[in-house]
């Protein structure tokens, strides 16, 4: 069973996804530069060809990014929600938020929280606005792996 620390969840906001968006923006700028250069020098075919190549590459990457962007936003939102829950749990148990970890990156029904005071299950109410902590005992606690631990 894998648990994720507060630092891991807070810092892993899909940096690679933002790098892909940055690369796309750079390709847009290069495409615009080649297009403007072609429009200034209409008789120079190489800028037309470069504009078409970068335009096609840009359309291909934008097509792949279209679906990923909404997934990025959902992932960031859910990761932010679980870190907020972790902060509330740390405050309720009077421990540091950096000393607790959860077994899920999204706030769903089966969230376990590992703290210095034990392992707790998080039970949400019907609308998910409040939760109750229930202390549990795992039969095999040797299989716990913590991601983001120093």
PDB file of N, CA, C and O in Angstrom, residues 27-93:
ATOM      1  N   UNK A  27       6.216  26.699 -29.687  1.00  0.00           N
ATOM      2  CA  UNK A  27       5.931  26.341 -31.079  1.00  0.00           C
ATOM      3  C   UNK A  27       4.986  27.348 -31.736  1.00  0.00           C
ATOM      4  O   UNK A  27       5.131  27.663 -32.923  1.00  0.00           O
ATOM      5  N   UNK A  28       4.032  27.864 -30.988  1.00  0.00           N
ATOM      6  CA  UNK A  28       3.137  28.889 -31.520  1.00  0.00           C
ATOM      7  C   UNK A  28       3.936  30.129 -31.897  1.00  0.00           C
ATOM      8  O   UNK A  28       3.738  30.702 -32.977  1.00  0.00           O
ATOM      9  N   UNK A  29       4.838  30.541 -31.034  1.00  0.00           N
ATOM     10  CA  UNK A  29       5.658  31.713 -31.331  1.00  0.00           C
ATOM     11  C   UNK A  29       6.538  31.494 -32.560  1.00  0.00           C
ATOM     12  O   UNK A  29       6.657  32.377 -33.422  1.00  0.00           O
ATOM     13  N   UNK A  30       7.160  30.328 -32.674  1.00  0.00           N
ATOM     14  CA  UNK A  30       7.997  30.028 -33.831  1.00  0.00           C
ATOM     15  C   UNK A  30       7.152  30.028 -35.103  1.00  0.00           C
ATOM     16  O   UNK A  30       7.559  30.575 -36.139  1.00  0.00           O
ATOM     17  N   UNK A  31       5.963  29.439 -35.022  1.00  0.00           N
ATOM     18  CA  UNK A  31       5.065  29.423 -36.179  1.00  0.00           C
ATOM     19  C   UNK A  31       4.704  30.838 -36.602  1.00  0.00           C
ATOM     20  O   UNK A  31       4.733  31.171 -37.795  1.00  0.00           O
ATOM     21  N   UNK A  32       4.375  31.684 -35.648  1.00  0.00           N
ATOM     22  CA  UNK A  32       4.020  33.076 -35.963  1.00  0.00           C
ATOM     23  C   UNK A  32       5.210  33.805 -36.583  1.00  0.00           C
ATOM     24  O   UNK A  32       5.045  34.553 -37.555  1.00  0.00           O
ATOM     25  N   UNK A  33       6.401  33.587 -36.044  1.00  0.00           N
ATOM     26  CA  UNK A  33       7.592  34.238 -36.604  1.00  0.00           C
ATOM     27  C   UNK A  33       7.839  33.814 -38.053  1.00  0.00           C
ATOM     28  O   UNK A  33       8.107  34.658 -38.923  1.00  0.00           O
ATOM     29  N   UNK A  34       7.756  32.505 -38.345  1.00  0.00           N
ATOM     30  CA  UNK A  34       7.959  32.039 -39.711  1.00  0.00           C
ATOM     31  C   UNK A  34       6.855  32.541 -40.640  1.00  0.00           C
ATOM     32  O   UNK A  34       7.109  32.872 -41.797  1.00  0.00           O
ATOM     33  N   UNK A  35       5.634  32.595 -40.132  1.00  0.00           N
ATOM     34  CA  UNK A  35       4.520  33.077 -40.948  1.00  0.00           C
ATOM     35  C   UNK A  35       4.701  34.556 -41.290  1.00  0.00           C
ATOM     36  O   UNK A  35       4.509  34.958 -42.439  1.00  0.00           O
ATOM     37  N   UNK A  36       5.076  35.356 -40.302  1.00  0.00           N
ATOM     38  CA  UNK A  36       5.316  36.783 -40.547  1.00  0.00           C
ATOM     39  C   UNK A  36       6.477  36.960 -41.516  1.00  0.00           C
ATOM     40  O   UNK A  36       6.424  37.789 -42.440  1.00  0.00           O
ATOM     41  N   UNK A  37       7.532  36.179 -41.333  1.00  0.00           N
ATOM     42  CA  UNK A  37       8.690  36.281 -42.225  1.00  0.00           C
ATOM     43  C   UNK A  37       8.314  35.875 -43.646  1.00  0.00           C
ATOM     44  O   UNK A  37       8.761  36.492 -44.617  1.00  0.00           O
ATOM     45  N   UNK A  38       7.468  34.865 -43.786  1.00  0.00           N
ATOM     46  CA  UNK A  38       7.005  34.457 -45.107  1.00  0.00           C
ATOM     47  C   UNK A  38       6.155  35.545 -45.745  1.00  0.00           C
ATOM     48  O   UNK A  38       6.270  35.821 -46.944  1.00  0.00           O
ATOM     49  N   UNK A  39       5.266  36.174 -44.962  1.00  0.00           N
ATOM     50  CA  UNK A  39       4.407  37.215 -45.518  1.00  0.00           C
ATOM     51  C   UNK A  39       5.216  38.429 -45.971  1.00  0.00           C
ATOM     52  O   UNK A  39       4.802  39.141 -46.884  1.00  0.00           O
ATOM     53  N   UNK A  40       6.352  38.688 -45.336  1.00  0.00           N
ATOM     54  CA  UNK A  40       7.219  39.792 -45.752  1.00  0.00           C
ATOM     55  C   UNK A  40       7.981  39.445 -47.029  1.00  0.00           C
ATOM     56  O   UNK A  40       8.219  40.307 -47.859  1.00  0.00           O
ATOM     57  N   UNK A  41       8.409  38.212 -47.143  1.00  0.00           N
ATOM     58  CA  UNK A  41       9.209  37.771 -48.288  1.00  0.00           C
ATOM     59  C   UNK A  41       8.476  36.632 -48.991  1.00  0.00           C
ATOM     60  O   UNK A  41       8.839  35.471 -48.868  1.00  0.00           O
ATOM     61  N   UNK A  42       7.462  36.977 -49.755  1.00  0.00           N
ATOM     62  CA  UNK A  42       6.592  35.972 -50.372  1.00  0.00           C
ATOM     63  C   UNK A  42       7.317  35.086 -51.394  1.00  0.00           C
ATOM     64  O   UNK A  42       6.892  33.984 -51.667  1.00  0.00           O
ATOM     65  N   UNK A  43       8.391  35.567 -51.967  1.00  0.00           N
ATOM     66  CA  UNK A  43       9.073  34.789 -52.994  1.00  0.00           C
ATOM     67  C   UNK A  43      10.089  33.815 -52.421  1.00  0.00           C
ATOM     68  O   UNK A  43      10.639  33.007 -53.150  1.00  0.00           O
ATOM     69  N   UNK A  44      10.311  33.857 -51.110  1.00  0.00           N
ATOM     70  CA  UNK A  44      11.259  32.935 -50.478  1.00  0.00           C
ATOM     71  C   UNK A  44      10.460  31.724 -49.962  1.00  0.00           C
ATOM     72  O   UNK A  44       9.793  31.785 -48.937  1.00  0.00           O
ATOM     73  N   UNK A  45      10.510  30.633 -50.708  1.00  0.00           N
ATOM     74  CA  UNK A  45       9.686  29.443 -50.453  1.00  0.00           C
ATOM     75  C   UNK A  45      10.039  28.748 -49.132  1.00  0.00           C
ATOM     76  O   UNK A  45       9.178  28.151 -48.498  1.00  0.00           O
ATOM     77  N   UNK A  46      11.304  28.844 -48.695  1.00  0.00           N
ATOM     78  CA  UNK A  46      11.688  28.070 -47.507  1.00  0.00           C
ATOM     79  C   UNK A  46      10.909  28.510 -46.269  1.00  0.00           C
ATOM     80  O   UNK A  46      10.588  27.688 -45.415  1.00  0.00           O
ATOM     81  N   UNK A  47      10.537  29.795 -46.156  1.00  0.00           N
ATOM     82  CA  UNK A  47       9.763  30.236 -45.003  1.00  0.00           C
ATOM     83  C   UNK A  47       8.327  29.743 -45.069  1.00  0.00           C
ATOM     84  O   UNK A  47       7.706  29.462 -44.050  1.00  0.00           O
ATOM     85  N   UNK A  48       7.814  29.594 -46.291  1.00  0.00           N
ATOM     86  CA  UNK A  48       6.483  29.024 -46.456  1.00  0.00           C
ATOM     87  C   UNK A  48       6.502  27.568 -45.992  1.00  0.00           C
ATOM     88  O   UNK A  48       5.615  27.126 -45.255  1.00  0.00           O
ATOM     89  N   UNK A  49       7.511  26.824 -46.435  1.00  0.00           N
ATOM     90  CA  UNK A  49       7.619  25.417 -46.041  1.00  0.00           C
ATOM     91  C   UNK A  49       7.814  25.274 -44.537  1.00  0.00           C
ATOM     92  O   UNK A  49       7.208  24.399 -43.909  1.00  0.00           O
ATOM     93  N   UNK A  50       8.653  26.112 -43.950  1.00  0.00           N
ATOM     94  CA  UNK A  50       8.857  26.054 -42.501  1.00  0.00           C
ATOM     95  C   UNK A  50       7.584  26.412 -41.757  1.00  0.00           C
ATOM     96  O   UNK A  50       7.273  25.818 -40.715  1.00  0.00           O
ATOM     97  N   UNK A  51       6.811  27.371 -42.280  1.00  0.00           N
ATOM     98  CA  UNK A  51       5.536  27.727 -41.647  1.00  0.00           C
ATOM     99  C   UNK A  51       4.571  26.554 -41.696  1.00  0.00           C
ATOM    100  O   UNK A  51       3.875  26.271 -40.716  1.00  0.00           O
ATOM    101  N   UNK A  52       4.525  25.867 -42.831  1.00  0.00           N
ATOM    102  CA  UNK A  52       3.625  24.716 -42.955  1.00  0.00           C
ATOM    103  C   UNK A  52       4.060  23.591 -42.031  1.00  0.00           C
ATOM    104  O   UNK A  52       3.225  22.963 -41.355  1.00  0.00           O
ATOM    105  N   UNK A  53       5.356  23.336 -41.933  1.00  0.00           N
ATOM    106  CA  UNK A  53       5.862  22.269 -41.050  1.00  0.00           C
ATOM    107  C   UNK A  53       5.531  22.578 -39.594  1.00  0.00           C
ATOM    108  O   UNK A  53       4.996  21.729 -38.869  1.00  0.00           O
ATOM    109  N   UNK A  54       5.848  23.804 -39.149  1.00  0.00           N
ATOM    110  CA  UNK A  54       5.566  24.142 -37.758  1.00  0.00           C
ATOM    111  C   UNK A  54       4.071  24.250 -37.487  1.00  0.00           C
ATOM    112  O   UNK A  54       3.605  23.910 -36.399  1.00  0.00           O
ATOM    113  N   UNK A  55       3.302  24.681 -38.465  1.00  0.00           N
ATOM    114  CA  UNK A  55       1.849  24.730 -38.305  1.00  0.00           C
ATOM    115  C   UNK A  55       1.255  23.348 -38.135  1.00  0.00           C
ATOM    116  O   UNK A  55       0.392  23.126 -37.283  1.00  0.00           O
ATOM    117  N   UNK A  56       1.722  22.398 -38.937  1.00  0.00           N
ATOM    118  CA  UNK A  56       1.245  21.015 -38.825  1.00  0.00           C
ATOM    119  C   UNK A  56       1.653  20.403 -37.491  1.00  0.00           C
ATOM    120  O   UNK A  56       0.851  19.733 -36.827  1.00  0.00           O
ATOM    121  N   UNK A  57       2.905  20.626 -37.101  1.00  0.00           N
ATOM    122  CA  UNK A  57       3.386  20.136 -35.805  1.00  0.00           C
ATOM    123  C   UNK A  57       2.598  20.749 -34.660  1.00  0.00           C
ATOM    124  O   UNK A  57       2.220  20.062 -33.703  1.00  0.00           O
ATOM    125  N   UNK A  58       2.297  22.020 -34.784  1.00  0.00           N
ATOM    126  CA  UNK A  58       1.519  22.716 -33.761  1.00  0.00           C
ATOM    127  C   UNK A  58       0.107  22.155 -33.658  1.00  0.00           C
ATOM    128  O   UNK A  58      -0.397  21.922 -32.560  1.00  0.00           O
ATOM    129  N   UNK A  59      -0.540  21.914 -34.799  1.00  0.00           N
ATOM    130  CA  UNK A  59      -1.883  21.333 -34.778  1.00  0.00           C
ATOM    131  C   UNK A  59      -1.886  19.936 -34.171  1.00  0.00           C
ATOM    132  O   UNK A  59      -2.799  19.570 -33.432  1.00  0.00           O
ATOM    133  N   UNK A  60      -0.860  19.161 -34.474  1.00  0.00           N
ATOM    134  CA  UNK A  60      -0.749  17.816 -33.906  1.00  0.00           C
ATOM    135  C   UNK A  60      -0.618  17.882 -32.385  1.00  0.00           C
ATOM    136  O   UNK A  60      -1.318  17.168 -31.648  1.00  0.00           O
ATOM    137  N   UNK A  61       0.251  18.748 -31.902  1.00  0.00           N
ATOM    138  CA  UNK A  61       0.468  18.861 -30.457  1.00  0.00           C
ATOM    139  C   UNK A  61      -0.757  19.460 -29.767  1.00  0.00           C
ATOM    140  O   UNK A  61      -1.146  19.014 -28.682  1.00  0.00           O
ATOM    141  N   UNK A  62      -1.394  20.445 -30.381  1.00  0.00           N
ATOM    142  CA  UNK A  62      -2.605  21.016 -29.796  1.00  0.00           C
ATOM    143  C   UNK A  62      -3.724  19.987 -29.708  1.00  0.00           C
ATOM    144  O   UNK A  62      -4.487  19.973 -28.739  1.00  0.00           O
ATOM    145  N   UNK A  63      -3.810  19.122 -30.706  1.00  0.00           N
ATOM    146  CA  UNK A  63      -4.808  18.059 -30.658  1.00  0.00           C
ATOM    147  C   UNK A  63      -4.572  17.111 -29.491  1.00  0.00           C
ATOM    148  O   UNK A  63      -5.502  16.667 -28.832  1.00  0.00           O
ATOM    149  N   UNK A  64      -3.297  16.809 -29.234  1.00  0.00           N
ATOM    150  CA  UNK A  64      -2.981  15.926 -28.096  1.00  0.00           C
ATOM    151  C   UNK A  64      -3.187  16.646 -26.767  1.00  0.00           C
ATOM    152  O   UNK A  64      -3.571  16.038 -25.772  1.00  0.00           O
ATOM    153  N   UNK A  65      -2.942  17.947 -26.731  1.00  0.00           N
ATOM    154  CA  UNK A  65      -3.043  18.705 -25.491  1.00  0.00           C
ATOM    155  C   UNK A  65      -4.483  19.023 -25.105  1.00  0.00           C
ATOM    156  O   UNK A  65      -4.762  19.286 -23.947  1.00  0.00           O
ATOM    157  N   UNK A  66      -5.388  19.024 -26.059  1.00  0.00           N
ATOM    158  CA  UNK A  66      -6.763  19.443 -25.791  1.00  0.00           C
ATOM    159  C   UNK A  66      -7.400  18.646 -24.652  1.00  0.00           C
ATOM    160  O   UNK A  66      -7.936  19.212 -23.707  1.00  0.00           O
ATOM    161  N   UNK A  67      -7.304  17.337 -24.732  1.00  0.00           N
ATOM    162  CA  UNK A  67      -7.881  16.488 -23.696  1.00  0.00           C
ATOM    163  C   UNK A  67      -7.044  16.523 -22.425  1.00  0.00           C
ATOM    164  O   UNK A  67      -7.582  16.470 -21.319  1.00  0.00           O
ATOM    165  N   UNK A  68      -5.727  16.611 -22.562  1.00  0.00           N
ATOM    166  CA  UNK A  68      -4.849  16.595 -21.397  1.00  0.00           C
ATOM    167  C   UNK A  68      -5.034  17.814 -20.500  1.00  0.00           C
ATOM    168  O   UNK A  68      -4.853  17.729 -19.298  1.00  0.00           O
ATOM    169  N   UNK A  69      -5.378  18.960 -21.086  1.00  0.00           N
ATOM    170  CA  UNK A  69      -5.486  20.177 -20.283  1.00  0.00           C
ATOM    171  C   UNK A  69      -6.582  20.060 -19.234  1.00  0.00           C
ATOM    172  O   UNK A  69      -6.388  20.436 -18.082  1.00  0.00           O
ATOM    173  N   UNK A  70      -7.737  19.500 -19.607  1.00  0.00           N
ATOM    174  CA  UNK A  70      -8.801  19.329 -18.619  1.00  0.00           C
ATOM    175  C   UNK A  70      -8.397  18.310 -17.555  1.00  0.00           C
ATOM    176  O   UNK A  70      -8.735  18.453 -16.382  1.00  0.00           O
ATOM    177  N   UNK A  71      -7.646  17.289 -17.959  1.00  0.00           N
ATOM    178  CA  UNK A  71      -7.155  16.312 -16.991  1.00  0.00           C
ATOM    179  C   UNK A  71      -6.172  16.950 -16.019  1.00  0.00           C
ATOM    180  O   UNK A  71      -6.158  16.622 -14.827  1.00  0.00           O
ATOM    181  N   UNK A  72      -5.333  17.861 -16.513  1.00  0.00           N
ATOM    182  CA  UNK A  72      -4.386  18.577 -15.650  1.00  0.00           C
ATOM    183  C   UNK A  72      -5.138  19.384 -14.605  1.00  0.00           C
ATOM    184  O   UNK A  72      -4.820  19.342 -13.417  1.00  0.00           O
ATOM    185  N   UNK A  73      -6.143  20.109 -15.049  1.00  0.00           N
ATOM    186  CA  UNK A  73      -6.906  20.950 -14.132  1.00  0.00           C
ATOM    187  C   UNK A  73      -7.627  20.118 -13.074  1.00  0.00           C
ATOM    188  O   UNK A  73      -7.654  20.476 -11.906  1.00  0.00           O
ATOM    189  N   UNK A  74      -8.215  18.988 -13.475  1.00  0.00           N
ATOM    190  CA  UNK A  74      -8.886  18.111 -12.513  1.00  0.00           C
ATOM    191  C   UNK A  74      -7.892  17.526 -11.520  1.00  0.00           C
ATOM    192  O   UNK A  74      -8.171  17.427 -10.325  1.00  0.00           O
ATOM    193  N   UNK A  75      -6.733  17.127 -12.006  1.00  0.00           N
ATOM    194  CA  UNK A  75      -5.706  16.558 -11.137  1.00  0.00           C
ATOM    195  C   UNK A  75      -5.230  17.578 -10.117  1.00  0.00           C
ATOM    196  O   UNK A  75      -5.074  17.269  -8.930  1.00  0.00           O
ATOM    197  N   UNK A  76      -4.997  18.802 -10.551  1.00  0.00           N
ATOM    198  CA  UNK A  76      -4.546  19.856  -9.642  1.00  0.00           C
ATOM    199  C   UNK A  76      -5.631  20.168  -8.615  1.00  0.00           C
ATOM    200  O   UNK A  76      -5.344  20.339  -7.429  1.00  0.00           O
ATOM    201  N   UNK A  77      -6.877  20.223  -9.079  1.00  0.00           N
ATOM    202  CA  UNK A  77      -7.987  20.515  -8.166  1.00  0.00           C
ATOM    203  C   UNK A  77      -8.119  19.427  -7.103  1.00  0.00           C
ATOM    204  O   UNK A  77      -8.241  19.713  -5.916  1.00  0.00           O
ATOM    205  N   UNK A  78      -8.069  18.154  -7.529  1.00  0.00           N
ATOM    206  CA  UNK A  78      -8.206  17.057  -6.582  1.00  0.00           C
ATOM    207  C   UNK A  78      -7.007  16.963  -5.649  1.00  0.00           C
ATOM    208  O   UNK A  78      -7.155  16.666  -4.469  1.00  0.00           O
ATOM    209  N   UNK A  79      -5.815  17.222  -6.166  1.00  0.00           N
ATOM    210  CA  UNK A  79      -4.628  17.213  -5.322  1.00  0.00           C
ATOM    211  C   UNK A  79      -4.708  18.331  -4.299  1.00  0.00           C
ATOM    212  O   UNK A  79      -4.324  18.159  -3.140  1.00  0.00           O
ATOM    213  N   UNK A  80      -5.226  19.472  -4.714  1.00  0.00           N
ATOM    214  CA  UNK A  80      -5.425  20.577  -3.777  1.00  0.00           C
ATOM    215  C   UNK A  80      -6.461  20.244  -2.725  1.00  0.00           C
ATOM    216  O   UNK A  80      -6.325  20.629  -1.560  1.00  0.00           O
ATOM    217  N   UNK A  81      -7.500  19.504  -3.113  1.00  0.00           N
ATOM    218  CA  UNK A  81      -8.531  19.113  -2.155  1.00  0.00           C
ATOM    219  C   UNK A  81      -7.974  18.154  -1.109  1.00  0.00           C
ATOM    220  O   UNK A  81      -8.263  18.293   0.074  1.00  0.00           O
ATOM    221  N   UNK A  82      -7.165  17.194  -1.534  1.00  0.00           N
ATOM    222  CA  UNK A  82      -6.641  16.220  -0.571  1.00  0.00           C
ATOM    223  C   UNK A  82      -5.613  16.875   0.343  1.00  0.00           C
ATOM    224  O   UNK A  82      -5.518  16.530   1.517  1.00  0.00           O
ATOM    225  N   UNK A  83      -4.849  17.851  -0.157  1.00  0.00           N
ATOM    226  CA  UNK A  83      -3.898  18.544   0.721  1.00  0.00           C
ATOM    227  C   UNK A  83      -4.639  19.406   1.731  1.00  0.00           C
ATOM    228  O   UNK A  83      -4.190  19.543   2.865  1.00  0.00           O
ATOM    229  N   UNK A  84      -5.779  19.965   1.342  1.00  0.00           N
ATOM    230  CA  UNK A  84      -6.597  20.724   2.294  1.00  0.00           C
ATOM    231  C   UNK A  84      -7.135  19.801   3.377  1.00  0.00           C
ATOM    232  O   UNK A  84      -7.145  20.160   4.557  1.00  0.00           O
ATOM    233  N   UNK A  85      -7.577  18.617   2.991  1.00  0.00           N
ATOM    234  CA  UNK A  85      -8.045  17.629   3.977  1.00  0.00           C
ATOM    235  C   UNK A  85      -6.901  17.245   4.909  1.00  0.00           C
ATOM    236  O   UNK A  85      -7.084  17.127   6.127  1.00  0.00           O
ATOM    237  N   UNK A  86      -5.703  17.070   4.356  1.00  0.00           N
ATOM    238  CA  UNK A  86      -4.537  16.732   5.184  1.00  0.00           C
ATOM    239  C   UNK A  86      -4.238  17.845   6.193  1.00  0.00           C
ATOM    240  O   UNK A  86      -3.895  17.560   7.342  1.00  0.00           O
ATOM    241  N   UNK A  87      -4.382  19.091   5.767  1.00  0.00           N
ATOM    242  CA  UNK A  87      -4.147  20.213   6.688  1.00  0.00           C
ATOM    243  C   UNK A  87      -5.170  20.197   7.816  1.00  0.00           C
ATOM    244  O   UNK A  87      -4.832  20.432   8.980  1.00  0.00           O
ATOM    245  N   UNK A  88      -6.439  19.917   7.487  1.00  0.00           N
ATOM    246  CA  UNK A  88      -7.489  19.857   8.513  1.00  0.00           C
ATOM    247  C   UNK A  88      -7.254  18.695   9.473  1.00  0.00           C
ATOM    248  O   UNK A  88      -7.457  18.825  10.683  1.00  0.00           O
ATOM    249  N   UNK A  89      -6.828  17.561   8.947  1.00  0.00           N
ATOM    250  CA  UNK A  89      -6.545  16.399   9.800  1.00  0.00           C
ATOM    251  C   UNK A  89      -5.385  16.700  10.731  1.00  0.00           C
ATOM    252  O   UNK A  89      -5.431  16.381  11.927  1.00  0.00           O
ATOM    253  N   UNK A  90      -4.333  17.328  10.206  1.00  0.00           N
ATOM    254  CA  UNK A  90      -3.177  17.670  11.034  1.00  0.00           C
ATOM    255  C   UNK A  90      -3.585  18.622  12.151  1.00  0.00           C
ATOM    256  O   UNK A  90      -3.138  18.480  13.293  1.00  0.00           O
ATOM    257  N   UNK A  91      -4.433  19.568  11.833  1.00  0.00           N
ATOM    258  CA  UNK A  91      -4.901  20.520  12.851  1.00  0.00           C
ATOM    259  C   UNK A  91      -5.764  19.816  13.898  1.00  0.00           C
ATOM    260  O   UNK A  91      -5.627  20.069  15.094  1.00  0.00           O
ATOM    261  N   UNK A  92      -6.634  18.901  13.434  1.00  0.00           N
ATOM    262  CA  UNK A  92      -7.513  18.182  14.354  1.00  0.00           C
ATOM    263  C   UNK A  92      -6.714  17.263  15.286  1.00  0.00           C
ATOM    264  O   UNK A  92      -7.021  17.158  16.470  1.00  0.00           O
ATOM    265  N   UNK A  93      -5.667  16.612  14.758  1.00  0.00           N
ATOM    266  CA  UNK A  93      -4.867  15.694  15.569  1.00  0.00           C
ATOM    267  C   UNK A  93      -3.698  16.386  16.276  1.00  0.00           C
ATOM    268  O   UNK A  93      -2.962  15.737  17.018  1.00  0.00           O
TER     269      UNK A  93
END
